[in-house]
PDB file of C-alpha atoms in Angstrom:
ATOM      1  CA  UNK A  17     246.190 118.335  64.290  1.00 55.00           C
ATOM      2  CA  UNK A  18     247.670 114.990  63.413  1.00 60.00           C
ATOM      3  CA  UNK A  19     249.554 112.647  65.509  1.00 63.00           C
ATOM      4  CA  UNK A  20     252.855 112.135  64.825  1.00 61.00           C
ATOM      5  CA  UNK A  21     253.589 109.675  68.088  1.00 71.00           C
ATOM      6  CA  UNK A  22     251.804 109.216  71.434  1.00 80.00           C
ATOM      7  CA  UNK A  23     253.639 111.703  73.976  1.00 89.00           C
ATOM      8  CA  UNK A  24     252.968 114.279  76.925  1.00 93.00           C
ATOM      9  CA  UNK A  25     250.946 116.699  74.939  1.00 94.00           C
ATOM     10  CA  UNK A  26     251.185 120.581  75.351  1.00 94.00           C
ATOM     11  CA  UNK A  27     247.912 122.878  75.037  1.00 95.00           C
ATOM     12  CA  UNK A  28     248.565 126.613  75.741  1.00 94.00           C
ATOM     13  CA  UNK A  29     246.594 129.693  75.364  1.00 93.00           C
ATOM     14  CA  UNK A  30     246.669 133.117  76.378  1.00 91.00           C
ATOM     15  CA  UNK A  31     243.046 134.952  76.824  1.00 85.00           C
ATOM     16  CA  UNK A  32     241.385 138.397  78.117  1.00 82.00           C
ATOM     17  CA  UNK A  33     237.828 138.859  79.033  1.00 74.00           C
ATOM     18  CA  UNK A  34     236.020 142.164  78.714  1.00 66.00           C
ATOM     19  CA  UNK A  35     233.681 141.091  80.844  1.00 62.00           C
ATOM     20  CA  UNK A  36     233.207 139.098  83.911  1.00 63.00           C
ATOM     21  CA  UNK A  37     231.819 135.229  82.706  1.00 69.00           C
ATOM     22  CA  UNK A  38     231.210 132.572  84.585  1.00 79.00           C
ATOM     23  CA  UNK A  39     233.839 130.138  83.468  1.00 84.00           C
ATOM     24  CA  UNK A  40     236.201 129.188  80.917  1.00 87.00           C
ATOM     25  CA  UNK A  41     236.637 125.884  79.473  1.00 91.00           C
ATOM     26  CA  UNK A  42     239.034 123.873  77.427  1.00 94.00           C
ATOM     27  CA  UNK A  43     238.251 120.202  75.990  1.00 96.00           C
ATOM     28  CA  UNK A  44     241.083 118.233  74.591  1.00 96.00           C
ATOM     29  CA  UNK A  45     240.007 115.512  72.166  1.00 96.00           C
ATOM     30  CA  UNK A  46     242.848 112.855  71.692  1.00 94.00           C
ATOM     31  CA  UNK A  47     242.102 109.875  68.582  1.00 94.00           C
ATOM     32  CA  UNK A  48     244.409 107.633  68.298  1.00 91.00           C
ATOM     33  CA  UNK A  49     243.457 105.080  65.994  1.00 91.00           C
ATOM     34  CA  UNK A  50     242.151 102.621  68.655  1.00 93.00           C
ATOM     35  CA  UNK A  51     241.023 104.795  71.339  1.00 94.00           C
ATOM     36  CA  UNK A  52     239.189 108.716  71.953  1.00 96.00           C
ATOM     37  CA  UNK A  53     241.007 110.210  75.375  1.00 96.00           C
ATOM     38  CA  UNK A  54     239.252 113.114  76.456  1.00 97.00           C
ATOM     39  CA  UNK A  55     240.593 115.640  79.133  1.00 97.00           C
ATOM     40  CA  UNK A  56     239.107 118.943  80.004  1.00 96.00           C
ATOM     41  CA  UNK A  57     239.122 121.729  82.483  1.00 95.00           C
ATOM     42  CA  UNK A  58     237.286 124.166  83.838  1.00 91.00           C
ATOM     43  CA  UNK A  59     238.280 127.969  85.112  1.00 87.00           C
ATOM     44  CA  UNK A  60     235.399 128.924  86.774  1.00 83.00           C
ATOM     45  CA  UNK A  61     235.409 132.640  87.515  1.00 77.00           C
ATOM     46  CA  UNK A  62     232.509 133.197  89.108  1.00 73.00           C
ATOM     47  CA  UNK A  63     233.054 130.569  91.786  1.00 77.00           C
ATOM     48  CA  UNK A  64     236.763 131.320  92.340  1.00 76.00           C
ATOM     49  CA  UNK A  65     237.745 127.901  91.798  1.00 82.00           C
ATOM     50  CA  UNK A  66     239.297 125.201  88.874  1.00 88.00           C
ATOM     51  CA  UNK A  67     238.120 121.853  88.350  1.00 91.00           C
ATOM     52  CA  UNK A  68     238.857 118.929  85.614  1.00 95.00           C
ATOM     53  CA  UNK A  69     236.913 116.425  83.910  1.00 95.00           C
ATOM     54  CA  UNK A  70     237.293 112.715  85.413  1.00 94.00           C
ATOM     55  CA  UNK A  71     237.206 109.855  83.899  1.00 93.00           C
ATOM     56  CA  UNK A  72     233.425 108.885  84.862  1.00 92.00           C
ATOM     57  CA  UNK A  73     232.973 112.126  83.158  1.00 91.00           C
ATOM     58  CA  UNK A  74     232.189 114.130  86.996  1.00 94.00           C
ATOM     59  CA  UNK A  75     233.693 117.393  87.457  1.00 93.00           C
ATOM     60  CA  UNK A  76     236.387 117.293  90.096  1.00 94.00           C
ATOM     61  CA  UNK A  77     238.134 120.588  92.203  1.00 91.00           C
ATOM     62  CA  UNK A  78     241.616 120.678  92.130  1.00 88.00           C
ATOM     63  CA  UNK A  79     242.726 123.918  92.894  1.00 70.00           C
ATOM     64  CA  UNK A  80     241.609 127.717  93.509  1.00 66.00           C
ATOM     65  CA  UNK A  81     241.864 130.400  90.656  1.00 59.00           C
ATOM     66  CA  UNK A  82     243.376 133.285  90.424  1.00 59.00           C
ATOM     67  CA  UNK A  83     242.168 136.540  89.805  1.00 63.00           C
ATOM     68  CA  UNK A  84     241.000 136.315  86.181  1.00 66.00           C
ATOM     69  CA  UNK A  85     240.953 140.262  85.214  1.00 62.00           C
ATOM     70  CA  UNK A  86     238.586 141.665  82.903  1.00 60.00           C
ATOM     71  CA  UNK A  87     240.066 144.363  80.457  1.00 63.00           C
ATOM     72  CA  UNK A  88     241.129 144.229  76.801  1.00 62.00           C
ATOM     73  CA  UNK A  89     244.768 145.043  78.291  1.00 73.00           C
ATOM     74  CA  UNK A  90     245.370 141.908  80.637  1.00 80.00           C
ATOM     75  CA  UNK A  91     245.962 138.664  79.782  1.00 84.00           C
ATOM     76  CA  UNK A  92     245.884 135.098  81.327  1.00 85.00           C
ATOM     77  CA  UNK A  93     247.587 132.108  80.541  1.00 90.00           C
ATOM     78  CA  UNK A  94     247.053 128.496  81.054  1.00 92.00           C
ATOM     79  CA  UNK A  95     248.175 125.284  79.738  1.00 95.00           C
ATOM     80  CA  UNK A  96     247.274 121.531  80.048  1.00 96.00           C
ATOM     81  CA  UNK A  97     249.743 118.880  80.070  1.00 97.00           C
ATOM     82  CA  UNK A  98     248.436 115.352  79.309  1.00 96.00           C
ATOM     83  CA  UNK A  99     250.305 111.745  78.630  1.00 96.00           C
ATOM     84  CA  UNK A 100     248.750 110.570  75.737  1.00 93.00           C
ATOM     85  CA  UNK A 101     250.573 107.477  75.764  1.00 92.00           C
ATOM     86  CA  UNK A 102     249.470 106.623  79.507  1.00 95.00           C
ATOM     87  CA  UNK A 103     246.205 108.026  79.006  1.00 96.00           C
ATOM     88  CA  UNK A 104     246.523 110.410  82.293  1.00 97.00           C
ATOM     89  CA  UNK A 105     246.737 113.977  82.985  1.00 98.00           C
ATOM     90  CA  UNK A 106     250.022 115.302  83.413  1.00 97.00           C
ATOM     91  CA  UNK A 107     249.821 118.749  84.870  1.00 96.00           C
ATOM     92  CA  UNK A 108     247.742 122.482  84.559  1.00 94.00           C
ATOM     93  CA  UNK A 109     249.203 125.894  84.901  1.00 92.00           C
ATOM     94  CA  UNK A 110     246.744 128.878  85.542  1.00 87.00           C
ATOM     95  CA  UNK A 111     249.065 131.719  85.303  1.00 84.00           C
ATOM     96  CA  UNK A 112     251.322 131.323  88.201  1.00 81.00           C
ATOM     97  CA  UNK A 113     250.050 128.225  89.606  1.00 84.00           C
ATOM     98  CA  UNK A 114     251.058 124.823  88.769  1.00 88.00           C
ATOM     99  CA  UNK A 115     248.738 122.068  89.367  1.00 90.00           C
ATOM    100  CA  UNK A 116     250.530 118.664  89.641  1.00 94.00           C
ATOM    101  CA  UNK A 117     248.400 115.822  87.895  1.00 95.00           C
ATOM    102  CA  UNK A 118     250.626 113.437  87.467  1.00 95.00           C
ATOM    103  CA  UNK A 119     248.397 109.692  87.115  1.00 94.00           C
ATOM    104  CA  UNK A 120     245.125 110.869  87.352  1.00 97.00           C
ATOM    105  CA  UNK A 121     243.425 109.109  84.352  1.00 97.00           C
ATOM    106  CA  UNK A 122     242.089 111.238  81.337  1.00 97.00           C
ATOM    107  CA  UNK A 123     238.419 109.288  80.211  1.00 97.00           C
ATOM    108  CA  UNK A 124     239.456 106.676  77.185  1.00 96.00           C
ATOM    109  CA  UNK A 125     236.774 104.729  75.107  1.00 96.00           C
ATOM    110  CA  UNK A 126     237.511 102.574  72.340  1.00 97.00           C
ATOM    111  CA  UNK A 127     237.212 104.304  69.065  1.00 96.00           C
ATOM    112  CA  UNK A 128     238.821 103.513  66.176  1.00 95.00           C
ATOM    113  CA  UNK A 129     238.671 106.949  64.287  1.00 92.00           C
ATOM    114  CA  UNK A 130     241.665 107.825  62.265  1.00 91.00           C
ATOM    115  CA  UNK A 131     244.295 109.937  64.303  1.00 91.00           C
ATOM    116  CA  UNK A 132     243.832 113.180  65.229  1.00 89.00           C
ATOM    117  CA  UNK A 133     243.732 116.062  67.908  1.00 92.00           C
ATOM    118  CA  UNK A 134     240.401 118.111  68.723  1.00 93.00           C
ATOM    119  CA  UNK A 135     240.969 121.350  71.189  1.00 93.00           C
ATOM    120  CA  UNK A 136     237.687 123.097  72.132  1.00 93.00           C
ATOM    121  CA  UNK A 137     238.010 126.489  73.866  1.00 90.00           C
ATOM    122  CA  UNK A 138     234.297 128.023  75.165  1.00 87.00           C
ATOM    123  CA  UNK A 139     233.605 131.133  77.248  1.00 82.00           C
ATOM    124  CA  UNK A 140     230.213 130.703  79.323  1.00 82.00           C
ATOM    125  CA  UNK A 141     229.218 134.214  80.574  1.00 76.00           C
ATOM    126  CA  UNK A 142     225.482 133.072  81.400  1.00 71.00           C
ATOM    127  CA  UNK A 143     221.423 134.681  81.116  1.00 68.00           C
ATOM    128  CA  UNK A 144     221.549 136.404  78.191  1.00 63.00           C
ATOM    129  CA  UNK A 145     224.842 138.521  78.350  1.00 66.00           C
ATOM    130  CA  UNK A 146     227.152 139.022  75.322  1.00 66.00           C
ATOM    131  CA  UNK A 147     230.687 139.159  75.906  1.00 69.00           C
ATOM    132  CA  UNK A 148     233.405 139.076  74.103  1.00 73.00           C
ATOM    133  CA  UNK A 149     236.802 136.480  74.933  1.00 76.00           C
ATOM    134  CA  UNK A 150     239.741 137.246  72.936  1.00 78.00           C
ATOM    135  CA  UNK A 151     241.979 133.875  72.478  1.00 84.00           C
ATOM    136  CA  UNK A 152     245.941 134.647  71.346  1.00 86.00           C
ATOM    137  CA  UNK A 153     249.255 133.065  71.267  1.00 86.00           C
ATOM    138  CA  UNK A 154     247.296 129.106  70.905  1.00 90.00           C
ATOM    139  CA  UNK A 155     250.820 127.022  71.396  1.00 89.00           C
ATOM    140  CA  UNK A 156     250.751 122.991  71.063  1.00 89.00           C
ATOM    141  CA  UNK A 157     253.714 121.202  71.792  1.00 89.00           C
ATOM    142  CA  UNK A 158     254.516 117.582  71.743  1.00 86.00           C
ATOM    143  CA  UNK A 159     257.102 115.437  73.817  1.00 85.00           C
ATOM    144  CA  UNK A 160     256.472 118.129  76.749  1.00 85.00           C
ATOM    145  CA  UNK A 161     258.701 117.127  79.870  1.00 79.00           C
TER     146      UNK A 161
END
């Protein structure tokens, strides 16, 4: 995606799991012309628990998942909020739970790549198990609230 102006971006999907994984992760890859912001988090289903990605790059808990069901027929949703032009996280919503990040710095390195937006969506389910995560309804909005 290209950047039409620094704002609080939106990053929504909807998912189901057939199976039970260990975690579910989203990367958000901001360019800007001058710097790379990076924000990511973490649902980790095996451990009952979310985390984010701080800015020395450390995994941090901020808040306890819900159930994440496993059939073709139920769906999650989450979305990540993050102030591009502040260079912070904004908030997270895990289906019914809002997670107020409001200042809490995204990681930012000078980079000087043209502008663009990178979103990263990976299902771990660890050993050597197959499964299968089904990703709808992908919704990015700009100027969020």
């Amino acid at each position: 995606l290209i950047i039409p102006q620094l704002s609080k971006l939106g990053f929504e999907i909807s998912f189901s799991e057939l199976m039970l994984g260990k975690y579910i992760r989203i990367d958000v890859t901001v360019y800007t012309g001058e710097k790379k912001l990076t924000a990511g988090v973490v649902i980790w289903i095996s451990q009952d628990k979310l985390q984010y990605i701080a800015q020395d790059t450390s995994w941090v808990d901020i808040g306890t998942a819900a159930k994440v069901n496993t059939s073709r027929h139920l769906w999650h949703t989450t979305k990540l909020v993050i102030d591009a032009e502040n260079e912070c996280y904004s908030r997270w919503l895990f289906d019914s739970q809002e997670i107020n990040m409001e200042g809490i710095p995204v990681q930012s390195t000078t980079d000087n790549t043209a502008p663009y937006i990178e979103y990263q969506i990976r299902g771990y389910s660890g050993g050597m198990l197959t499964q299968r995560l089904y990703v709808d309804n992908f919704i990015f909005t700009q100027n969020e609230p």
